[in-house]
PDB file of C-alpha atoms in Angstrom:
ATOM      1  CA  UNK A   1      50.615 115.984 -73.764  1.00  0.00           C
ATOM      2  CA  UNK A   2      53.334 114.604 -76.024  1.00  0.00           C
ATOM      3  CA  UNK A   3      53.612 113.655 -79.660  1.00  0.00           C
ATOM      4  CA  UNK A   4      55.773 111.799 -82.143  1.00  0.00           C
ATOM      5  CA  UNK A   5      55.646 113.116 -85.684  1.00  0.00           C
ATOM      6  CA  UNK A   6      56.642 111.902 -89.103  1.00  0.00           C
ATOM      7  CA  UNK A   7      55.632 113.453 -92.391  1.00  0.00           C
ATOM      8  CA  UNK A   8      52.218 111.833 -92.777  1.00  0.00           C
ATOM      9  CA  UNK A   9      51.502 109.937 -89.542  1.00  0.00           C
ATOM     10  CA  UNK A  10      51.586 111.360 -86.023  1.00  0.00           C
ATOM     11  CA  UNK A  11      51.133 109.874 -82.555  1.00  0.00           C
ATOM     12  CA  UNK A  12      49.703 112.326 -80.048  1.00  0.00           C
ATOM     13  CA  UNK A  13      49.403 111.260 -76.410  1.00  0.00           C
ATOM     14  CA  UNK A  14      47.090 113.107 -74.062  1.00  0.00           C
ATOM     15  CA  UNK A  15      45.592 111.975 -70.766  1.00  0.00           C
ATOM     16  CA  UNK A  16      46.350 108.311 -71.386  1.00  0.00           C
ATOM     17  CA  UNK A  17      44.973 108.186 -74.927  1.00  0.00           C
ATOM     18  CA  UNK A  18      47.217 107.880 -77.955  1.00  0.00           C
ATOM     19  CA  UNK A  19      45.849 109.141 -81.264  1.00  0.00           C
ATOM     20  CA  UNK A  20      47.403 107.773 -84.441  1.00  0.00           C
ATOM     21  CA  UNK A  21      46.550 110.438 -86.998  1.00  0.00           C
ATOM     22  CA  UNK A  22      46.912 109.958 -90.738  1.00  0.00           C
ATOM     23  CA  UNK A  23      47.405 113.244 -92.560  1.00  0.00           C
ATOM     24  CA  UNK A  24      48.360 112.859 -96.201  1.00  0.00           C
ATOM     25  CA  UNK A  25      46.242 115.236 -98.291  1.00  0.00           C
ATOM     26  CA  UNK A  26      44.012 114.906-100.138  1.00  0.00           C
ATOM     27  CA  UNK A  27      42.795 111.343 -99.603  1.00  0.00           C
ATOM     28  CA  UNK A  28      45.190 109.880 -97.004  1.00  0.00           C
ATOM     29  CA  UNK A  29      46.454 107.471 -99.671  1.00  0.00           C
ATOM     30  CA  UNK A  30      48.571 104.838 -97.941  1.00  0.00           C
ATOM     31  CA  UNK A  31      51.922 104.932 -99.716  1.00  0.00           C
ATOM     32  CA  UNK A  32      54.969 102.847 -98.856  1.00  0.00           C
ATOM     33  CA  UNK A  33      56.219 105.817 -96.838  1.00  0.00           C
ATOM     34  CA  UNK A  34      52.936 106.031 -94.929  1.00  0.00           C
ATOM     35  CA  UNK A  35      53.164 102.301 -94.204  1.00  0.00           C
ATOM     36  CA  UNK A  36      56.665 102.718 -92.772  1.00  0.00           C
ATOM     37  CA  UNK A  37      55.585 105.683 -90.658  1.00  0.00           C
ATOM     38  CA  UNK A  38      52.475 103.848 -89.467  1.00  0.00           C
ATOM     39  CA  UNK A  39      54.610 100.879 -88.443  1.00  0.00           C
ATOM     40  CA  UNK A  40      56.938 103.128 -86.435  1.00  0.00           C
ATOM     41  CA  UNK A  41      54.102 105.014 -84.746  1.00  0.00           C
ATOM     42  CA  UNK A  42      52.167 101.849 -83.899  1.00  0.00           C
ATOM     43  CA  UNK A  43      55.320 100.334 -82.410  1.00  0.00           C
ATOM     44  CA  UNK A  44      55.780 103.428 -80.237  1.00  0.00           C
ATOM     45  CA  UNK A  45      52.131 103.361 -79.125  1.00  0.00           C
ATOM     46  CA  UNK A  46      52.562  99.733 -78.103  1.00  0.00           C
ATOM     47  CA  UNK A  47      55.707 100.438 -76.084  1.00  0.00           C
ATOM     48  CA  UNK A  48      54.676 103.710 -74.447  1.00  0.00           C
ATOM     49  CA  UNK A  49      53.375 103.045 -70.931  1.00  0.00           C
ATOM     50  CA  UNK A  50      51.630 106.420 -70.934  1.00  0.00           C
ATOM     51  CA  UNK A  51      49.320 105.130 -73.677  1.00  0.00           C
ATOM     52  CA  UNK A  52      46.485 103.066 -72.213  1.00  0.00           C
ATOM     53  CA  UNK A  53      44.296 102.985 -75.344  1.00  0.00           C
ATOM     54  CA  UNK A  54      44.611 104.102 -78.961  1.00  0.00           C
ATOM     55  CA  UNK A  55      42.420 105.950 -81.453  1.00  0.00           C
ATOM     56  CA  UNK A  56      43.205 105.616 -85.176  1.00  0.00           C
ATOM     57  CA  UNK A  57      41.876 108.647 -87.047  1.00  0.00           C
ATOM     58  CA  UNK A  58      42.140 110.078 -90.534  1.00  0.00           C
ATOM     59  CA  UNK A  59      40.618 113.481 -89.879  1.00  0.00           C
ATOM     60  CA  UNK A  60      37.251 115.155 -90.182  1.00  0.00           C
ATOM     61  CA  UNK A  61      36.718 114.449 -93.893  1.00  0.00           C
ATOM     62  CA  UNK A  62      37.882 110.875 -94.435  1.00  0.00           C
ATOM     63  CA  UNK A  63      39.723 107.947 -92.887  1.00  0.00           C
ATOM     64  CA  UNK A  64      41.797 106.700 -95.832  1.00  0.00           C
ATOM     65  CA  UNK A  65      40.735 106.158 -99.428  1.00  0.00           C
ATOM     66  CA  UNK A  66      43.122 103.285-100.093  1.00  0.00           C
ATOM     67  CA  UNK A  67      46.680 102.411-100.934  1.00  0.00           C
ATOM     68  CA  UNK A  68      48.653 104.620-103.316  1.00  0.00           C
ATOM     69  CA  UNK A  69      47.749 103.108-106.700  1.00  0.00           C
ATOM     70  CA  UNK A  70      50.134 105.380-108.589  1.00  0.00           C
ATOM     71  CA  UNK A  71      52.984 103.933-106.581  1.00  0.00           C
ATOM     72  CA  UNK A  72      51.943 100.330-107.178  1.00  0.00           C
ATOM     73  CA  UNK A  73      50.945 100.569-110.824  1.00  0.00           C
ATOM     74  CA  UNK A  74      54.417 100.193-112.274  1.00  0.00           C
ATOM     75  CA  UNK A  75      55.655  97.421-109.999  1.00  0.00           C
ATOM     76  CA  UNK A  76      56.488  93.963-111.281  1.00  0.00           C
ATOM     77  CA  UNK A  77      55.765  90.732-109.452  1.00  0.00           C
ATOM     78  CA  UNK A  78      59.315  90.505-108.156  1.00  0.00           C
ATOM     79  CA  UNK A  79      59.243  94.089-106.935  1.00  0.00           C
ATOM     80  CA  UNK A  80      55.952  93.646-105.090  1.00  0.00           C
ATOM     81  CA  UNK A  81      57.082  90.306-103.699  1.00  0.00           C
ATOM     82  CA  UNK A  82      59.861  92.185-101.934  1.00  0.00           C
ATOM     83  CA  UNK A  83      57.460  94.795-100.552  1.00  0.00           C
ATOM     84  CA  UNK A  84      54.358  92.794 -99.632  1.00  0.00           C
ATOM     85  CA  UNK A  85      55.584  91.889 -96.139  1.00  0.00           C
ATOM     86  CA  UNK A  86      55.937  95.596 -95.416  1.00  0.00           C
ATOM     87  CA  UNK A  87      52.456  96.249 -96.786  1.00  0.00           C
ATOM     88  CA  UNK A  88      51.025  93.875 -94.187  1.00  0.00           C
ATOM     89  CA  UNK A  89      53.437  94.761 -91.395  1.00  0.00           C
ATOM     90  CA  UNK A  90      52.112  98.275 -90.805  1.00  0.00           C
ATOM     91  CA  UNK A  91      48.492  97.170 -90.413  1.00  0.00           C
ATOM     92  CA  UNK A  92      49.515  94.141 -88.360  1.00  0.00           C
ATOM     93  CA  UNK A  93      51.465  96.420 -86.024  1.00  0.00           C
ATOM     94  CA  UNK A  94      48.256  98.346 -85.353  1.00  0.00           C
ATOM     95  CA  UNK A  95      46.322  95.111 -84.801  1.00  0.00           C
ATOM     96  CA  UNK A  96      48.961  93.868 -82.360  1.00  0.00           C
ATOM     97  CA  UNK A  97      49.096  96.957 -80.143  1.00  0.00           C
ATOM     98  CA  UNK A  98      48.504  95.270 -76.750  1.00  0.00           C
ATOM     99  CA  UNK A  99      45.928  97.861 -75.750  1.00  0.00           C
ATOM    100  CA  UNK A 100      42.352  98.652 -76.797  1.00  0.00           C
ATOM    101  CA  UNK A 101      42.347 100.236 -80.264  1.00  0.00           C
ATOM    102  CA  UNK A 102      39.372 102.032 -81.804  1.00  0.00           C
ATOM    103  CA  UNK A 103      39.097 103.248 -85.387  1.00  0.00           C
ATOM    104  CA  UNK A 104      37.326 106.612 -85.749  1.00  0.00           C
ATOM    105  CA  UNK A 105      36.066 106.502 -89.325  1.00  0.00           C
ATOM    106  CA  UNK A 106      34.799 109.483 -91.281  1.00  0.00           C
ATOM    107  CA  UNK A 107      34.142 109.667 -95.011  1.00  0.00           C
ATOM    108  CA  UNK A 108      35.813 106.878 -96.938  1.00  0.00           C
ATOM    109  CA  UNK A 109      37.601 103.783 -95.612  1.00  0.00           C
ATOM    110  CA  UNK A 110      38.441 101.954 -98.812  1.00  0.00           C
ATOM    111  CA  UNK A 111      41.033  99.364 -99.752  1.00  0.00           C
ATOM    112  CA  UNK A 112      44.007  99.825 -97.450  1.00  0.00           C
ATOM    113  CA  UNK A 113      41.938 102.267 -95.404  1.00  0.00           C
ATOM    114  CA  UNK A 114      39.310  99.617 -94.766  1.00  0.00           C
ATOM    115  CA  UNK A 115      42.071  97.154 -93.878  1.00  0.00           C
ATOM    116  CA  UNK A 116      43.454  99.634 -91.358  1.00  0.00           C
ATOM    117  CA  UNK A 117      40.014 100.016 -89.775  1.00  0.00           C
ATOM    118  CA  UNK A 118      39.698  96.226 -89.612  1.00  0.00           C
ATOM    119  CA  UNK A 119      42.890  96.112 -87.536  1.00  0.00           C
ATOM    120  CA  UNK A 120      41.190  97.987 -84.695  1.00  0.00           C
ATOM    121  CA  UNK A 121      39.383  96.232 -81.862  1.00  0.00           C
ATOM    122  CA  UNK A 122      36.318  98.453 -82.254  1.00  0.00           C
ATOM    123  CA  UNK A 123      35.046 100.721 -85.030  1.00  0.00           C
ATOM    124  CA  UNK A 124      33.032 103.901 -84.575  1.00  0.00           C
ATOM    125  CA  UNK A 125      31.954 105.393 -87.890  1.00  0.00           C
ATOM    126  CA  UNK A 126      30.156 108.446 -89.170  1.00  0.00           C
ATOM    127  CA  UNK A 127      26.592 107.751 -90.251  1.00  0.00           C
ATOM    128  CA  UNK A 128      27.581 108.823 -93.765  1.00  0.00           C
ATOM    129  CA  UNK A 129      30.827 106.821 -93.932  1.00  0.00           C
ATOM    130  CA  UNK A 130      31.586 104.425 -96.795  1.00  0.00           C
ATOM    131  CA  UNK A 131      33.600 101.200 -96.633  1.00  0.00           C
ATOM    132  CA  UNK A 132      34.886  98.836 -99.278  1.00  0.00           C
ATOM    133  CA  UNK A 133      37.567  96.504-100.579  1.00  0.00           C
ATOM    134  CA  UNK A 134      37.514  97.431-104.290  1.00  0.00           C
ATOM    135  CA  UNK A 135      40.905  95.962-105.188  1.00  0.00           C
ATOM    136  CA  UNK A 136      39.500  93.399-107.650  1.00  0.00           C
ATOM    137  CA  UNK A 137      38.271  96.285-109.786  1.00  0.00           C
ATOM    138  CA  UNK A 138      41.962  97.084-110.296  1.00  0.00           C
ATOM    139  CA  UNK A 139      42.809  93.478-111.090  1.00  0.00           C
ATOM    140  CA  UNK A 140      44.397  92.821-107.686  1.00  0.00           C
ATOM    141  CA  UNK A 141      43.228  91.693-104.230  1.00  0.00           C
ATOM    142  CA  UNK A 142      43.453  93.118-100.700  1.00  0.00           C
ATOM    143  CA  UNK A 143      47.025  92.664 -99.482  1.00  0.00           C
ATOM    144  CA  UNK A 144      47.156  94.220 -96.020  1.00  0.00           C
ATOM    145  CA  UNK A 145      44.950  91.705 -94.249  1.00  0.00           C
ATOM    146  CA  UNK A 146      41.588  92.366 -95.870  1.00  0.00           C
ATOM    147  CA  UNK A 147      40.922  88.826 -97.051  1.00  0.00           C
ATOM    148  CA  UNK A 148      41.619  87.509 -93.564  1.00  0.00           C
ATOM    149  CA  UNK A 149      40.318  90.110 -91.106  1.00  0.00           C
ATOM    150  CA  UNK A 150      37.149  90.914 -93.043  1.00  0.00           C
ATOM    151  CA  UNK A 151      36.181  87.244 -93.273  1.00  0.00           C
ATOM    152  CA  UNK A 152      36.750  86.790 -89.553  1.00  0.00           C
ATOM    153  CA  UNK A 153      34.676  89.855 -88.758  1.00  0.00           C
ATOM    154  CA  UNK A 154      31.641  89.504 -91.048  1.00  0.00           C
ATOM    155  CA  UNK A 155      31.873  85.854 -92.090  1.00  0.00           C
ATOM    156  CA  UNK A 156      33.288  84.306 -95.255  1.00  0.00           C
ATOM    157  CA  UNK A 157      30.195  84.629 -97.470  1.00  0.00           C
ATOM    158  CA  UNK A 158      29.737  88.336 -96.798  1.00  0.00           C
ATOM    159  CA  UNK A 159      33.465  88.955 -97.118  1.00  0.00           C
ATOM    160  CA  UNK A 160      33.489  87.190-100.482  1.00  0.00           C
ATOM    161  CA  UNK A 161      30.531  89.249-101.657  1.00  0.00           C
ATOM    162  CA  UNK A 162      32.294  92.488-100.775  1.00  0.00           C
ATOM    163  CA  UNK A 163      35.734  91.489-102.059  1.00  0.00           C
ATOM    164  CA  UNK A 164      34.553  89.712-105.237  1.00  0.00           C
ATOM    165  CA  UNK A 165      32.280  92.609-106.243  1.00  0.00           C
ATOM    166  CA  UNK A 166      34.452  95.439-104.952  1.00  0.00           C
ATOM    167  CA  UNK A 167      31.260  97.314-104.138  1.00  0.00           C
ATOM    168  CA  UNK A 168      31.060 100.175-101.666  1.00  0.00           C
ATOM    169  CA  UNK A 169      29.229  99.646 -98.376  1.00  0.00           C
ATOM    170  CA  UNK A 170      27.289 102.492 -96.820  1.00  0.00           C
ATOM    171  CA  UNK A 171      27.340 103.035 -93.082  1.00  0.00           C
ATOM    172  CA  UNK A 172      23.975 101.451 -92.313  1.00  0.00           C
ATOM    173  CA  UNK A 173      24.878  98.237 -94.121  1.00  0.00           C
ATOM    174  CA  UNK A 174      28.317  98.223 -92.496  1.00  0.00           C
ATOM    175  CA  UNK A 175      26.619  98.327 -89.101  1.00  0.00           C
ATOM    176  CA  UNK A 176      24.129  95.615 -90.055  1.00  0.00           C
ATOM    177  CA  UNK A 177      26.815  93.152 -91.175  1.00  0.00           C
ATOM    178  CA  UNK A 178      29.099  93.873 -88.222  1.00  0.00           C
ATOM    179  CA  UNK A 179      31.792  95.715 -90.154  1.00  0.00           C
ATOM    180  CA  UNK A 180      31.360  98.638 -87.746  1.00  0.00           C
ATOM    181  CA  UNK A 181      30.191  98.658 -84.152  1.00  0.00           C
ATOM    182  CA  UNK A 182      28.532 102.047 -83.796  1.00  0.00           C
ATOM    183  CA  UNK A 183      27.339 104.905 -85.996  1.00  0.00           C
ATOM    184  CA  UNK A 184      27.353 108.516 -84.830  1.00  0.00           C
ATOM    185  CA  UNK A 185      27.040 111.897 -86.558  1.00  0.00           C
ATOM    186  CA  UNK A 186      30.186 112.731 -88.520  1.00  0.00           C
ATOM    187  CA  UNK A 187      31.050 115.682 -86.292  1.00  0.00           C
ATOM    188  CA  UNK A 188      31.062 113.403 -83.213  1.00  0.00           C
ATOM    189  CA  UNK A 189      33.212 110.515 -84.479  1.00  0.00           C
ATOM    190  CA  UNK A 190      36.521 111.484 -82.898  1.00  0.00           C
ATOM    191  CA  UNK A 191      34.897 112.631 -79.651  1.00  0.00           C
ATOM    192  CA  UNK A 192      33.016 109.336 -79.342  1.00  0.00           C
ATOM    193  CA  UNK A 193      36.170 107.348 -80.085  1.00  0.00           C
ATOM    194  CA  UNK A 194      38.051 109.222 -77.366  1.00  0.00           C
ATOM    195  CA  UNK A 195      35.194 108.512 -74.959  1.00  0.00           C
ATOM    196  CA  UNK A 196      35.299 104.785 -75.781  1.00  0.00           C
ATOM    197  CA  UNK A 197      39.083 104.673 -75.344  1.00  0.00           C
ATOM    198  CA  UNK A 198      38.947 106.679 -72.107  1.00  0.00           C
ATOM    199  CA  UNK A 199      37.114 103.939 -70.223  1.00  0.00           C
ATOM    200  CA  UNK A 200      40.386 101.975 -70.226  1.00  0.00           C
ATOM    201  CA  UNK A 201      42.668 104.699 -68.856  1.00  0.00           C
ATOM    202  CA  UNK A 202      42.528 103.280 -65.333  1.00  0.00           C
ATOM    203  CA  UNK A 203      42.035  99.630 -66.232  1.00  0.00           C
ATOM    204  CA  UNK A 204      44.598  96.902 -65.559  1.00  0.00           C
ATOM    205  CA  UNK A 205      46.796  97.036 -68.686  1.00  0.00           C
ATOM    206  CA  UNK A 206      48.247  93.552 -68.401  1.00  0.00           C
ATOM    207  CA  UNK A 207      44.776  92.062 -68.043  1.00  0.00           C
ATOM    208  CA  UNK A 208      43.607  93.938 -71.135  1.00  0.00           C
ATOM    209  CA  UNK A 209      46.652  92.778 -73.091  1.00  0.00           C
ATOM    210  CA  UNK A 210      46.091  89.194 -71.982  1.00  0.00           C
ATOM    211  CA  UNK A 211      42.423  89.293 -72.944  1.00  0.00           C
ATOM    212  CA  UNK A 212      43.259  90.746 -76.375  1.00  0.00           C
ATOM    213  CA  UNK A 213      45.935  88.112 -76.969  1.00  0.00           C
ATOM    214  CA  UNK A 214      43.612  85.275 -75.959  1.00  0.00           C
ATOM    215  CA  UNK A 215      40.820  86.478 -78.246  1.00  0.00           C
ATOM    216  CA  UNK A 216      42.948  87.365 -81.270  1.00  0.00           C
ATOM    217  CA  UNK A 217      45.214  84.314 -81.135  1.00  0.00           C
ATOM    218  CA  UNK A 218      42.289  82.050 -80.350  1.00  0.00           C
ATOM    219  CA  UNK A 219      40.417  83.109 -83.486  1.00  0.00           C
ATOM    220  CA  UNK A 220      43.137  81.591 -85.640  1.00  0.00           C
ATOM    221  CA  UNK A 221      43.192  78.145 -84.082  1.00  0.00           C
ATOM    222  CA  UNK A 222      40.868  75.309 -83.094  1.00  0.00           C
ATOM    223  CA  UNK A 223      38.888  75.505 -79.856  1.00  0.00           C
ATOM    224  CA  UNK A 224      41.202  73.249 -77.855  1.00  0.00           C
ATOM    225  CA  UNK A 225      44.240  75.315 -78.792  1.00  0.00           C
ATOM    226  CA  UNK A 226      42.325  78.506 -78.078  1.00  0.00           C
ATOM    227  CA  UNK A 227      41.434  77.246 -74.625  1.00  0.00           C
ATOM    228  CA  UNK A 228      45.098  76.428 -74.021  1.00  0.00           C
ATOM    229  CA  UNK A 229      46.022  79.990 -74.995  1.00  0.00           C
ATOM    230  CA  UNK A 230      43.394  81.264 -72.571  1.00  0.00           C
ATOM    231  CA  UNK A 231      44.796  79.080 -69.796  1.00  0.00           C
ATOM    232  CA  UNK A 232      48.270  80.482 -70.346  1.00  0.00           C
ATOM    233  CA  UNK A 233      47.080  84.085 -70.375  1.00  0.00           C
ATOM    234  CA  UNK A 234      44.802  83.540 -67.372  1.00  0.00           C
ATOM    235  CA  UNK A 235      47.604  82.080 -65.277  1.00  0.00           C
ATOM    236  CA  UNK A 236      50.003  84.759 -66.467  1.00  0.00           C
ATOM    237  CA  UNK A 237      48.050  87.698 -65.085  1.00  0.00           C
ATOM    238  CA  UNK A 238      48.437  86.236 -61.587  1.00  0.00           C
ATOM    239  CA  UNK A 239      52.066  87.298 -61.816  1.00  0.00           C
ATOM    240  CA  UNK A 240      50.988  90.942 -61.836  1.00  0.00           C
ATOM    241  CA  UNK A 241      50.520  93.190 -58.858  1.00  0.00           C
ATOM    242  CA  UNK A 242      47.333  94.483 -60.460  1.00  0.00           C
ATOM    243  CA  UNK A 243      45.671  91.080 -60.093  1.00  0.00           C
ATOM    244  CA  UNK A 244      46.216  91.119 -56.345  1.00  0.00           C
ATOM    245  CA  UNK A 245      45.143  94.749 -56.139  1.00  0.00           C
ATOM    246  CA  UNK A 246      41.968  94.033 -58.071  1.00  0.00           C
ATOM    247  CA  UNK A 247      40.911  90.968 -56.140  1.00  0.00           C
ATOM    248  CA  UNK A 248      41.699  92.526 -52.760  1.00  0.00           C
ATOM    249  CA  UNK A 249      39.718  95.614 -53.712  1.00  0.00           C
ATOM    250  CA  UNK A 250      36.794  93.461 -54.812  1.00  0.00           C
ATOM    251  CA  UNK A 251      36.733  91.569 -51.526  1.00  0.00           C
ATOM    252  CA  UNK A 252      37.000  94.731 -49.436  1.00  0.00           C
ATOM    253  CA  UNK A 253      35.048  97.295 -51.471  1.00  0.00           C
ATOM    254  CA  UNK A 254      33.085  95.498 -54.164  1.00  0.00           C
ATOM    255  CA  UNK A 255      33.616  95.568 -57.956  1.00  0.00           C
ATOM    256  CA  UNK A 256      34.925  98.461 -59.983  1.00  0.00           C
ATOM    257  CA  UNK A 257      36.806 100.350 -57.287  1.00  0.00           C
ATOM    258  CA  UNK A 258      40.394  99.114 -57.704  1.00  0.00           C
ATOM    259  CA  UNK A 259      43.207 101.569 -58.435  1.00  0.00           C
ATOM    260  CA  UNK A 260      45.535  99.753 -60.787  1.00  0.00           C
ATOM    261  CA  UNK A 261      49.158 100.821 -61.174  1.00  0.00           C
ATOM    262  CA  UNK A 262      50.025  98.813 -64.258  1.00  0.00           C
ATOM    263  CA  UNK A 263      52.441  96.527 -62.431  1.00  0.00           C
TER     264      UNK A 263
END
């Protein structure tokens, strides 16, 4: 077990699973400092070969109740214009971790917290969790990817309904619209997220990274370009030792028995 700590965000690595833990009492408000720490921790999780999958977690009580409004309230346009790239960069760094990422959501995931959950590949939430993008109620809009990732996940009409109204979404509705993938009792959220992530501990990491790249990059382009991205990623994995290991194992022993080395 190893860990990398900053004041409010920590990366703990145990048995192949990296946990990115937000811990800024009381509400895990995402300040500029938290964004910088999250960027650093996500970058480390991406680079660390001991990390095969990642869980993003805010603790037993809540995920994150939003960006730090007190910090933003006094900023002018010019001041925010200088900071907005950093606001997006932290969440984008989580989204671009080239490994499976699951958000373990308890309590509230609002504003920047919801945007952070959207950056994961999969979302497991407590059955009493609450989601929302209430920024318009403050006279602003989501700025860490919410207008883009939410629309891609639930569709533009539903995303507009949620963002225009700023209303809160209970767990059952979040599941119904595809904002989350699974609901479990609150006490089981982290355990279930670890279990989901653990299925990838012995998978072929370059194949997973290639699949994630093909899907994520393909969503932002037309079909023909997406297919070209897939071609490139498909051919690329044949440069790995794992591809030969996997296919040889399949031919000799059947599916699901390969021992990949991540090479």
